[in-house]
MMTF fields as JSON, N, C-alpha, C and O atoms, coordinates in Angstrom:
{
  "mmtfVersion": "1.0.0",
  "mmtfProducer": "UNKNOWN",
  "numBonds": 251,
  "numAtoms": 252,
  "numGroups": 63,
  "numChains": 1,
  "numModels": 1,
  "chainsPerModel": [1],
  "groupsPerChain": [63],
  "chainIdList": ["A"],
  "bondAtomList": [4, 2, 8, 6, 12, 10, 16, 14, 20, 18, 24, 22, 28, 26, 32, 30, 36, 34, 40, 38, 44, 42, 48, 46, 52, 50, 56, 54, 60, 58, 64, 62, 68, 66, 72, 70, 76, 74, 80, 78, 84, 82, 88, 86, 92, 90, 96, 94, 100, 98, 104, 102, 108, 106, 112, 110, 116, 114, 120, 118, 124, 122, 128, 126, 132, 130, 136, 134, 140, 138, 144, 142, 148, 146, 152, 150, 156, 154, 160, 158, 164, 162, 168, 166, 172, 170, 176, 174, 180, 178, 184, 182, 188, 186, 192, 190, 196, 194, 200, 198, 204, 202, 208, 206, 212, 210, 216, 214, 220, 218, 224, 222, 228, 226, 232, 230, 236, 234, 240, 238, 244, 242, 248, 246],
  "bondOrderList": [1, 1, 1, 1, 1, 1, 1, 1, 1, 1, 1, 1, 1, 1, 1, 1, 1, 1, 1, 1, 1, 1, 1, 1, 1, 1, 1, 1, 1, 1, 1, 1, 1, 1, 1, 1, 1, 1, 1, 1, 1, 1, 1, 1, 1, 1, 1, 1, 1, 1, 1, 1, 1, 1, 1, 1, 1, 1, 1, 1, 1, 1],
  "groupList": [{"groupName": "MET", "atomNameList": ["N", "CA", "C", "O"], "elementList": ["N", "C", "C", "O"], "formalChargeList": [0, 0, 0, 0], "bondAtomList": [1, 0, 2, 1, 3, 2], "bondOrderList": [1, 1, 2], "singleLetterCode": "M", "chemCompType": "L-PEPTIDE LINKING"}, {"groupName": "ILE", "atomNameList": ["N", "CA", "C", "O"], "elementList": ["N", "C", "C", "O"], "formalChargeList": [0, 0, 0, 0], "bondAtomList": [1, 0, 2, 1, 3, 2], "bondOrderList": [1, 1, 2], "singleLetterCode": "I", "chemCompType": "L-PEPTIDE LINKING"}, {"groupName": "TRP", "atomNameList": ["N", "CA", "C", "O"], "elementList": ["N", "C", "C", "O"], "formalChargeList": [0, 0, 0, 0], "bondAtomList": [1, 0, 2, 1, 3, 2], "bondOrderList": [1, 1, 2], "singleLetterCode": "W", "chemCompType": "L-PEPTIDE LINKING"}, {"groupName": "GLY", "atomNameList": ["N", "CA", "C", "O"], "elementList": ["N", "C", "C", "O"], "formalChargeList": [0, 0, 0, 0], "bondAtomList": [1, 0, 2, 1, 3, 2], "bondOrderList": [1, 1, 2], "singleLetterCode": "G", "chemCompType": "PEPTIDE LINKING"}, {"groupName": "SER", "atomNameList": ["N", "CA", "C", "O"], "elementList": ["N", "C", "C", "O"], "formalChargeList": [0, 0, 0, 0], "bondAtomList": [1, 0, 2, 1, 3, 2], "bondOrderList": [1, 1, 2], "singleLetterCode": "S", "chemCompType": "L-PEPTIDE LINKING"}, {"groupName": "ALA", "atomNameList": ["N", "CA", "C", "O"], "elementList": ["N", "C", "C", "O"], "formalChargeList": [0, 0, 0, 0], "bondAtomList": [1, 0, 2, 1, 3, 2], "bondOrderList": [1, 1, 2], "singleLetterCode": "A", "chemCompType": "L-PEPTIDE LINKING"}, {"groupName": "GLU", "atomNameList": ["N", "CA", "C", "O"], "elementList": ["N", "C", "C", "O"], "formalChargeList": [0, 0, 0, 0], "bondAtomList": [1, 0, 2, 1, 3, 2], "bondOrderList": [1, 1, 2], "singleLetterCode": "E", "chemCompType": "L-PEPTIDE LINKING"}, {"groupName": "PHE", "atomNameList": ["N", "CA", "C", "O"], "elementList": ["N", "C", "C", "O"], "formalChargeList": [0, 0, 0, 0], "bondAtomList": [1, 0, 2, 1, 3, 2], "bondOrderList": [1, 1, 2], "singleLetterCode": "F", "chemCompType": "L-PEPTIDE LINKING"}, {"groupName": "TYR", "atomNameList": ["N", "CA", "C", "O"], "elementList": ["N", "C", "C", "O"], "formalChargeList": [0, 0, 0, 0], "bondAtomList": [1, 0, 2, 1, 3, 2], "bondOrderList": [1, 1, 2], "singleLetterCode": "Y", "chemCompType": "L-PEPTIDE LINKING"}, {"groupName": "LEU", "atomNameList": ["N", "CA", "C", "O"], "elementList": ["N", "C", "C", "O"], "formalChargeList": [0, 0, 0, 0], "bondAtomList": [1, 0, 2, 1, 3, 2], "bondOrderList": [1, 1, 2], "singleLetterCode": "L", "chemCompType": "L-PEPTIDE LINKING"}, {"groupName": "VAL", "atomNameList": ["N", "CA", "C", "O"], "elementList": ["N", "C", "C", "O"], "formalChargeList": [0, 0, 0, 0], "bondAtomList": [1, 0, 2, 1, 3, 2], "bondOrderList": [1, 1, 2], "singleLetterCode": "V", "chemCompType": "L-PEPTIDE LINKING"}, {"groupName": "CYS", "atomNameList": ["N", "CA", "C", "O"], "elementList": ["N", "C", "C", "O"], "formalChargeList": [0, 0, 0, 0], "bondAtomList": [1, 0, 2, 1, 3, 2], "bondOrderList": [1, 1, 2], "singleLetterCode": "C", "chemCompType": "L-PEPTIDE LINKING"}, {"groupName": "PRO", "atomNameList": ["N", "CA", "C", "O"], "elementList": ["N", "C", "C", "O"], "formalChargeList": [0, 0, 0, 0], "bondAtomList": [1, 0, 2, 1, 3, 2], "bondOrderList": [1, 1, 2], "singleLetterCode": "P", "chemCompType": "L-PEPTIDE LINKING"}, {"groupName": "ARG", "atomNameList": ["N", "CA", "C", "O"], "elementList": ["N", "C", "C", "O"], "formalChargeList": [0, 0, 0, 0], "bondAtomList": [1, 0, 2, 1, 3, 2], "bondOrderList": [1, 1, 2], "singleLetterCode": "R", "chemCompType": "L-PEPTIDE LINKING"}, {"groupName": "LYS", "atomNameList": ["N", "CA", "C", "O"], "elementList": ["N", "C", "C", "O"], "formalChargeList": [0, 0, 0, 0], "bondAtomList": [1, 0, 2, 1, 3, 2], "bondOrderList": [1, 1, 2], "singleLetterCode": "K", "chemCompType": "L-PEPTIDE LINKING"}, {"groupName": "GLN", "atomNameList": ["N", "CA", "C", "O"], "elementList": ["N", "C", "C", "O"], "formalChargeList": [0, 0, 0, 0], "bondAtomList": [1, 0, 2, 1, 3, 2], "bondOrderList": [1, 1, 2], "singleLetterCode": "Q", "chemCompType": "L-PEPTIDE LINKING"}, {"groupName": "ASN", "atomNameList": ["N", "CA", "C", "O"], "elementList": ["N", "C", "C", "O"], "formalChargeList": [0, 0, 0, 0], "bondAtomList": [1, 0, 2, 1, 3, 2], "bondOrderList": [1, 1, 2], "singleLetterCode": "N", "chemCompType": "L-PEPTIDE LINKING"}, {"groupName": "ASP", "atomNameList": ["N", "CA", "C", "O"], "elementList": ["N", "C", "C", "O"], "formalChargeList": [0, 0, 0, 0], "bondAtomList": [1, 0, 2, 1, 3, 2], "bondOrderList": [1, 1, 2], "singleLetterCode": "D", "chemCompType": "L-PEPTIDE LINKING"}, {"groupName": "HIS", "atomNameList": ["N", "CA", "C", "O"], "elementList": ["N", "C", "C", "O"], "formalChargeList": [0, 0, 0, 0], "bondAtomList": [1, 0, 2, 1, 3, 2], "bondOrderList": [1, 1, 2], "singleLetterCode": "H", "chemCompType": "L-PEPTIDE LINKING"}],
  "groupTypeList": [0, 1, 2, 3, 4, 5, 4, 6, 7, 7, 5, 0, 3, 3, 8, 3, 9, 8, 10, 2, 3, 4, 7, 3, 0, 11, 5, 10, 5, 0, 5, 9, 6, 12, 10, 9, 10, 5, 13, 13, 6, 14, 4, 1, 10, 15, 4, 9, 13, 13, 13, 5, 15, 5, 16, 14, 7, 17, 14, 6, 17, 18, 15],
  "groupIdList": [1, 2, 3, 4, 5, 6, 7, 8, 9, 10, 11, 12, 13, 14, 15, 16, 17, 18, 19, 20, 21, 22, 23, 24, 25, 26, 27, 28, 29, 30, 31, 32, 33, 34, 35, 36, 37, 38, 39, 40, 41, 42, 43, 44, 45, 46, 47, 48, 49, 50, 51, 52, 53, 54, 55, 56, 57, 58, 59, 60, 61, 62, 63],
  "secStructList": [7, 7, 7, 1, 1, 2, 2, 2, 2, 2, 2, 4, 4, 4, 6, 2, 2, 2, 2, 2, 2, 2, 2, 2, 2, 2, 2, 2, 2, 2, 2, 2, 2, 2, 2, 2, 2, 2, 2, 2, 2, 2, 2, 2, 2, 2, 2, 2, 2, 2, 2, 2, 2, 2, 2, 2, 2, 2, 2, 2, 2, 2, 7],
  "xCoordList": [-21.126, -19.864, -19.935, -19.886, -20.059, -20.073, -18.829, -18.646, -17.997, -16.828, -17.012, -17.616, -16.54, -16.657, -15.514, -15.642, -14.382, -13.279, -12.468, -12.664, -11.596, -10.705, -9.756, -9.466, -9.333, -8.528, -9.26, -8.675, -10.527, -11.325, -11.503, -11.448, -11.698, -11.787, -10.537, -10.612, -9.38, -8.136, -7.849, -7.249, -8.284, -8.077, -8.97, -8.628, -10.082, -11.074, -11.357, -11.339, -11.624, -12.049, -11.043, -11.388, -9.761, -8.652, -8.077, -7.03, -8.692, -8.326, -7.601, -7.375, -7.278, -6.724, -5.476, -5.344, -4.577, -3.307, -3.583, -3.03, -4.502, -4.728, -5.492, -5.228, -6.466, -7.261, -6.309, -6.284, -5.589, -4.784, -3.599, -3.113, -3.074, -2.02, -2.509, -1.762, -3.721, -4.282, -4.458, -4.1, -4.999, -5.204, -3.846, -3.671, -2.876, -1.494, -0.848, -0.232, -1.022, -0.405, -1.122, -0.474, -2.407, -3.225, -2.854, -2.793, -2.611, -2.238, -0.801, -0.557, 0.096, 1.473, 1.378, 2.035, 0.479, 0.315, -0.269, 0.174, -1.202, -1.858, -0.905, -0.985, 0.025, 0.889, 2.051, 2.544, 2.466, 3.527, 3.036, 3.826, 1.859, 1.356, 1.509, 1.972, 1.172, 1.405, 2.898, 3.257, 3.756, 5.239, 5.774, 6.522, 5.4, 5.938, 5.307, 6.024, 4.152, 3.55, 4.287, 4.535, 4.627, 5.366, 6.712, 7.137, 7.435, 8.799, 8.684, 9.492, 7.699, 7.54, 7.205, 7.745, 6.36, 6.072, 7.266, 7.43, 8.105, 9.313, 10.322, 10.972, 10.362, 11.215, 10.774, 11.585, 9.514, 8.892, 9.132, 9.569, 8.853, 9.036, 10.464, 10.773, 11.39, 12.837, 13.242, 14.059, 12.603, 12.94, 12.409, 13.067, 11.189, 10.533, 11.404, 11.686, 11.782, 12.667, 13.873, 14.188, 14.628, 15.849, 15.569, 16.35, 14.429, 14.159, 13.819, 14.305, 13.019, 12.807, 14.055, 14.215, 14.972, 16.252, 17.009, 17.585, 17.048, 17.793, 17.313, 18.078, 15.911, 15.261, 15.551, 15.745, 15.595, 15.91, 17.343, 17.555, 18.291, 19.689, 19.806, 20.533, 19.106, 19.143, 18.561, 19.117, 17.519, 17.019, 17.993, 18.164, 18.65, 19.574, 20.782, 21.335, 21.219, 22.411, 22.116, 23.023, 20.806, 20.409, 20.159, 20.009, 20.114, 19.845, 21.078, 21.034],
  "yCoordList": [8.821, 9.486, 10.914, 11.885, 10.996, 12.251, 12.309, 11.437, 13.336, 13.54, 14.685, 15.699, 14.555, 15.608, 16.597, 17.711, 16.238, 17.095, 16.888, 15.894, 17.744, 17.661, 16.365, 15.636, 16.161, 14.949, 13.642, 12.658, 13.613, 12.382, 12.295, 11.202, 13.386, 13.264, 12.791, 11.941, 13.209, 12.767, 11.284, 10.534, 10.921, 9.505, 8.529, 7.359, 9.029, 8.152, 6.942, 5.86, 7.066, 5.813, 4.712, 3.534, 5.111, 4.16, 3.835, 3.189, 4.24, 3.934, 5.126, 5.116, 6.056, 7.33, 7.076, 7.564, 6.341, 6.06, 5.523, 5.99, 4.473, 3.976, 4.896, 4.911, 5.668, 6.562, 7.728, 7.988, 8.365, 9.469, 9.056, 9.85, 7.9, 7.284, 7.002, 7.204, 6.546, 6.324, 7.613, 7.739, 8.578, 9.941, 10.424, 10.931, 10.296, 10.844, 10.153, 10.8, 8.899, 8.069, 8.577, 8.835, 8.713, 9.103, 10.51, 10.789, 11.381, 12.795, 12.802, 13.596, 11.985, 11.752, 11.31, 11.854, 10.214, 9.699, 10.708, 10.805, 11.432, 12.445, 13.619, 14.2, 13.96, 15.043, 14.57, 15.341, 13.246, 12.763, 12.424, 12.463, 12.1, 11.62, 12.569, 12.152, 13.922, 14.873, 15.052, 15.251, 14.972, 15.117, 13.934, 14.134, 12.68, 11.552, 11.518, 11.113, 11.869, 11.908, 12.928, 12.657, 14.102, 15.085, 14.594, 14.826, 13.957, 13.432, 12.319, 12.264, 11.483, 10.457, 11.032, 10.542, 12.036, 12.638, 13.382, 13.334, 14.067, 14.658, 13.516, 13.682, 12.38, 11.369, 10.802, 10.557, 10.595, 10.041, 10.979, 10.543, 12.301, 13.356, 13.405, 13.527, 13.318, 13.313, 12.117, 12.181, 10.97, 9.751, 9.791, 9.35, 10.337, 10.421, 11.413, 11.174, 12.478, 13.45, 12.762, 12.839, 12.067, 11.376, 10.335, 10.165, 9.673, 8.641, 9.36, 8.91, 10.436, 11.185, 11.772, 11.807, 12.251, 12.758, 11.683, 11.869, 10.528, 9.452, 8.946, 8.615, 8.904, 8.567, 9.565, 9.169, 10.882, 11.814, 11.677, 11.771, 11.463, 11.302, 10.024, 10.016, 8.987, 7.686, 7.834, 7.234, 8.568, 8.9, 9.674, 9.4, 10.68, 11.448, 10.719, 11.027, 9.673, 8.912, 7.944, 7.594, 7.522, 6.623, 7.336, 6.712, 8.607, 9.384, 9.685, 10.311],
  "zCoordList": [23.054, 22.91, 23.42, 22.665, 24.799, 25.395, 26.329, 27.178, 26.158, 26.923, 27.897, 27.548, 29.022, 30.107, 30.01, 30.517, 29.374, 29.264, 28.039, 27.34, 27.751, 26.56, 26.755, 25.806, 27.982, 28.152, 27.979, 27.525, 28.33, 28.075, 26.484, 25.922, 25.839, 24.322, 23.767, 22.88, 24.15, 23.648, 24.02, 23.249, 25.174, 25.702, 24.852, 24.684, 24.344, 23.574, 24.254, 23.667, 25.483, 26.203, 26.269, 26.371, 26.208, 26.314, 24.973, 24.911, 23.899, 22.575, 21.891, 20.681, 22.627, 22.057, 21.265, 20.142, 21.807, 21.078, 19.681, 18.685, 19.645, 18.361, 17.354, 16.152, 17.942, 17.174, 16.623, 15.42, 17.485, 17.075, 16.331, 15.526, 16.508, 15.728, 14.333, 13.376, 14.179, 12.833, 12.133, 10.962, 12.809, 12.147, 11.769, 10.661, 12.628, 12.31, 11.047, 10.199, 10.992, 9.877, 8.61, 7.596, 8.667, 7.518, 7.075, 5.877, 8.014, 7.672, 7.038, 6.13, 7.472, 6.88, 5.496, 4.608, 5.258, 3.977, 3.042, 1.898, 3.456, 2.585, 2.24, 1.158, 3.224, 2.908, 1.949, 1.126, 2.101, 1.145, -0.15, -1.093, -0.333, -1.728, -2.76, -3.822, -2.648, -3.683, -4.046, -5.206, -2.992, -3.149, -3.952, -4.909, -3.574, -4.273, -5.701, -6.616, -5.944, -7.276, -8.19, -9.365, -7.617, -8.375, -8.697, -9.829, -7.873, -8.055, -9.156, -10.083, -9.022, -10.054, -11.366, -12.358, -11.498, -12.773, -13.386, -14.605, -12.599, -13.041, -13.627, -14.659, -12.861, -13.38, -14.686, -15.58, -14.8, -16.088, -17.234, -18.299, -17.05, -18.091, -18.45, -19.636, -17.5, -17.965, -18.774, -19.693, -18.371, -19.069, -20.485, -21.428, -20.621, -21.973, -22.838, -24.013, -22.203, -23.047, -23.469, -24.657, -22.619, -22.978, -24.113, -25.049, -23.963, -24.991, -26.355, -27.393, -26.378, -27.617, -28.233, -29.453, -27.325, -27.886, -28.501, -29.573, -27.868, -28.361, -29.697, -30.603, -29.767, -31.067, -32.14, -33.289, -31.825, -32.734, -33.273, -34.482, -32.421, -32.791, -33.667, -34.66, -33.296, -33.948, -35.381, -36.301, -35.603, -36.886, -37.738, -38.926, -37.091, -37.891, -38.38, -39.436, -37.545, -37.891, -39.097, -39.852, -39.253, -40.353, -41.645, -42.696, -41.575, -42.851, -43.577, -44.635]
}
């Protein structure tokens, strides 16, 4: 794996599109993962708060 120039490096012996496309997709996935996890966590916390609030009101009604 010896490249004579930057263009040969980026061409990757004819496999550049596959190699750099794979790197790009991996970078996108790694960038999106924390955002999606944070959104999911926020949704779960809100759901748990609503459920706890409903249980609290339910217990007050039965007393």
